[in-house]
Structures are given as structure tokens and as C-alpha cells.
């Protein structure tokens, strides 16, 4: 099985599980078992979780260094956006943008290390 076939299967499984979880939470809310502020106006604040799910599909093995770093970047970006937009700990975009520069630098340093950590996996050219 190729890496790309495994990635498609992984992606389908993770998104399927995410939809099942979201459906269960909504059912529990509608049944009155849990109370969620499911106001569609506030729903857009939670979109970074879609990036987290997408990132998870890329870092679950088997993977390549490129998929792994892209997945880590998506998860970091989603966390950064959520913290900055919702002013978690009093942080906003103006005070947290240097974290993006640091994350890019870390990604550049990790790429050669990950290429050595995944030597048996060849990426297509």
C-alpha cells in the first residue's frame, strides 16, 4: 500500500470519527443531557478545530516528513488563531504574530531531521 493510499484511508477514518463525535454531541444537546451554546452566530469561533482534525490526519503514521510537518503546522496555526482571536490569556494577533515566525523556523530545522527519521519512506518527486 502506498503512502498516499494510506493517507486517504486515514483521512476518511478521522473525518468520519469527527462527524460521528459531532453528531453525538448534537444529539446529546437536543436530548437535554448536556447544554451547549449552539448559536450559529458563535459557531465560526470554533472553525480552528477543523484544522486540528485535518492536521491529525497528516501526522498519524504511516506518514512522510512533509505530511508530518504540514500536520504539525496546521495544528499549531489552529491553536494560534484560536488563542489570538478569542483573546485567551489576554493575547491577540498583535502580540502573538512572532510565534508564526518561530514556528516557521522550527519547521525548517525539523525537516532535515525528519528526513533522516523516515529514511525508508520515499516521497514522490
Short mmCIF file of C-alpha atoms in Angstrom, two decimals:
data_model
loop_
_atom_site.label_atom_id
_atom_site.label_comp_id
_atom_site.label_asym_id
_atom_site.label_seq_id
_atom_site.Cartn_x
_atom_site.Cartn_y
_atom_site.Cartn_z
CA UNK A 1 0.00 0.00 0.00
CA UNK A 2 1.40 3.40 -0.93
CA UNK A 3 1.71 6.30 1.49
CA UNK A 4 -0.90 8.24 -0.46
CA UNK A 5 -3.45 5.41 -0.27
CA UNK A 6 -2.82 5.06 3.46
CA UNK A 7 -3.24 8.84 3.83
CA UNK A 8 -6.60 8.80 2.02
CA UNK A 9 -7.85 5.96 4.25
CA UNK A 10 -6.59 7.72 7.38
CA UNK A 11 -8.20 10.95 6.29
CA UNK A 12 -11.55 9.27 5.68
CA UNK A 13 -11.44 7.48 9.05
CA UNK A 14 -10.51 10.59 11.07
CA UNK A 15 -13.13 12.79 9.39
CA UNK A 16 -15.71 10.04 9.81
CA UNK A 17 -14.93 9.79 13.52
CA UNK A 18 -15.12 13.59 13.81
CA UNK A 19 -18.56 13.62 12.20
CA UNK A 20 -19.75 10.81 14.49
CA UNK A 21 -18.49 12.72 17.55
CA UNK A 22 -20.11 15.97 16.39
CA UNK A 23 -23.38 14.17 15.72
CA UNK A 24 -23.34 12.52 19.16
CA UNK A 25 -22.69 15.85 20.87
CA UNK A 26 -25.54 17.48 18.96
CA UNK A 27 -27.86 14.58 19.81
CA UNK A 28 -26.96 14.85 23.50
CA UNK A 29 -27.62 18.59 23.35
CA UNK A 30 -31.01 18.10 21.68
CA UNK A 31 -31.94 15.41 24.22
CA UNK A 32 -31.17 17.82 27.07
CA UNK A 33 -28.41 15.63 28.53
CA UNK A 34 -25.75 18.28 28.01
CA UNK A 35 -26.11 22.01 27.48
CA UNK A 36 -24.14 23.55 24.63
CA UNK A 37 -24.46 27.13 23.49
CA UNK A 38 -25.07 26.08 19.89
CA UNK A 39 -25.73 29.51 18.50
CA UNK A 40 -24.82 29.51 14.79
CA UNK A 41 -23.54 33.07 15.17
CA UNK A 42 -20.81 31.82 17.56
CA UNK A 43 -20.04 28.66 15.61
CA UNK A 44 -17.43 30.38 13.43
CA UNK A 45 -15.23 30.81 16.52
CA UNK A 46 -14.68 27.06 16.59
CA UNK A 47 -13.53 26.59 12.98
CA UNK A 48 -9.88 26.09 14.01
CA UNK A 49 -10.89 22.63 15.26
CA UNK A 50 -11.40 21.65 11.62
CA UNK A 51 -7.72 22.46 11.04
CA UNK A 52 -6.77 20.37 14.08
CA UNK A 53 -8.64 17.38 12.64
CA UNK A 54 -7.01 17.93 9.25
CA UNK A 55 -3.59 18.14 10.90
CA UNK A 56 -4.19 14.93 12.84
CA UNK A 57 -4.89 13.06 9.61
CA UNK A 58 -1.42 14.02 8.41
CA UNK A 59 0.61 13.07 11.48
CA UNK A 60 -0.90 9.64 12.15
CA UNK A 61 1.54 7.00 10.82
CA UNK A 62 2.40 5.85 8.21
CA UNK A 63 3.38 9.27 7.00
CA UNK A 64 6.12 11.21 5.26
CA UNK A 65 8.17 14.09 6.66
CA UNK A 66 6.22 16.55 4.51
CA UNK A 67 2.81 15.28 5.70
CA UNK A 68 4.03 15.24 9.31
CA UNK A 69 5.31 18.83 9.22
CA UNK A 70 2.20 20.05 7.38
CA UNK A 71 0.02 18.39 10.01
CA UNK A 72 2.00 19.94 12.87
CA UNK A 73 1.82 23.33 11.16
CA UNK A 74 -1.98 23.08 10.75
CA UNK A 75 -2.43 22.15 14.42
CA UNK A 76 -0.13 24.99 15.55
CA UNK A 77 -1.85 27.51 13.26
CA UNK A 78 -5.29 26.47 14.54
CA UNK A 79 -4.15 26.89 18.13
CA UNK A 80 -2.53 30.24 17.39
CA UNK A 81 -5.64 31.51 15.60
CA UNK A 82 -7.96 30.32 18.39
CA UNK A 83 -5.84 31.89 21.16
CA UNK A 84 -5.38 35.16 19.26
CA UNK A 85 -8.95 35.55 18.07
CA UNK A 86 -10.61 34.66 21.37
CA UNK A 87 -8.04 36.62 23.42
CA UNK A 88 -7.13 33.61 25.54
CA UNK A 89 -4.80 34.75 28.35
CA UNK A 90 -5.26 38.30 27.06
CA UNK A 91 -3.32 37.57 23.87
CA UNK A 92 -4.27 38.91 20.46
CA UNK A 93 -2.92 38.87 16.91
CA UNK A 94 -0.65 41.86 17.52
CA UNK A 95 1.13 40.19 20.41
CA UNK A 96 1.32 36.63 19.09
CA UNK A 97 2.36 37.02 15.46
CA UNK A 98 6.06 36.35 16.27
CA UNK A 99 5.02 32.80 17.20
CA UNK A 100 4.39 32.21 13.47
CA UNK A 101 7.98 33.22 12.69
CA UNK A 102 9.27 30.87 15.39
CA UNK A 103 7.09 28.03 14.08
CA UNK A 104 8.44 28.53 10.54
CA UNK A 105 11.99 28.38 11.86
CA UNK A 106 11.27 25.22 13.83
CA UNK A 107 9.77 23.65 10.72
CA UNK A 108 12.88 24.50 8.72
CA UNK A 109 15.08 22.90 11.39
CA UNK A 110 12.93 19.79 11.72
CA UNK A 111 12.67 18.96 8.01
CA UNK A 112 16.21 17.54 7.62
CA UNK A 113 15.91 15.70 10.94
CA UNK A 114 12.62 14.13 9.89
CA UNK A 115 14.07 13.17 6.51
CA UNK A 116 16.58 11.07 8.46
CA UNK A 117 13.91 9.74 10.84
CA UNK A 118 11.79 8.47 7.92
CA UNK A 119 14.53 7.10 5.64
CA UNK A 120 12.55 4.18 4.27
CA UNK A 121 9.67 6.34 3.02
CA UNK A 122 10.31 7.90 -0.36
CA UNK A 123 8.28 10.93 -1.34
CA UNK A 124 7.22 11.26 -4.98
CA UNK A 125 9.03 13.93 -6.96
#
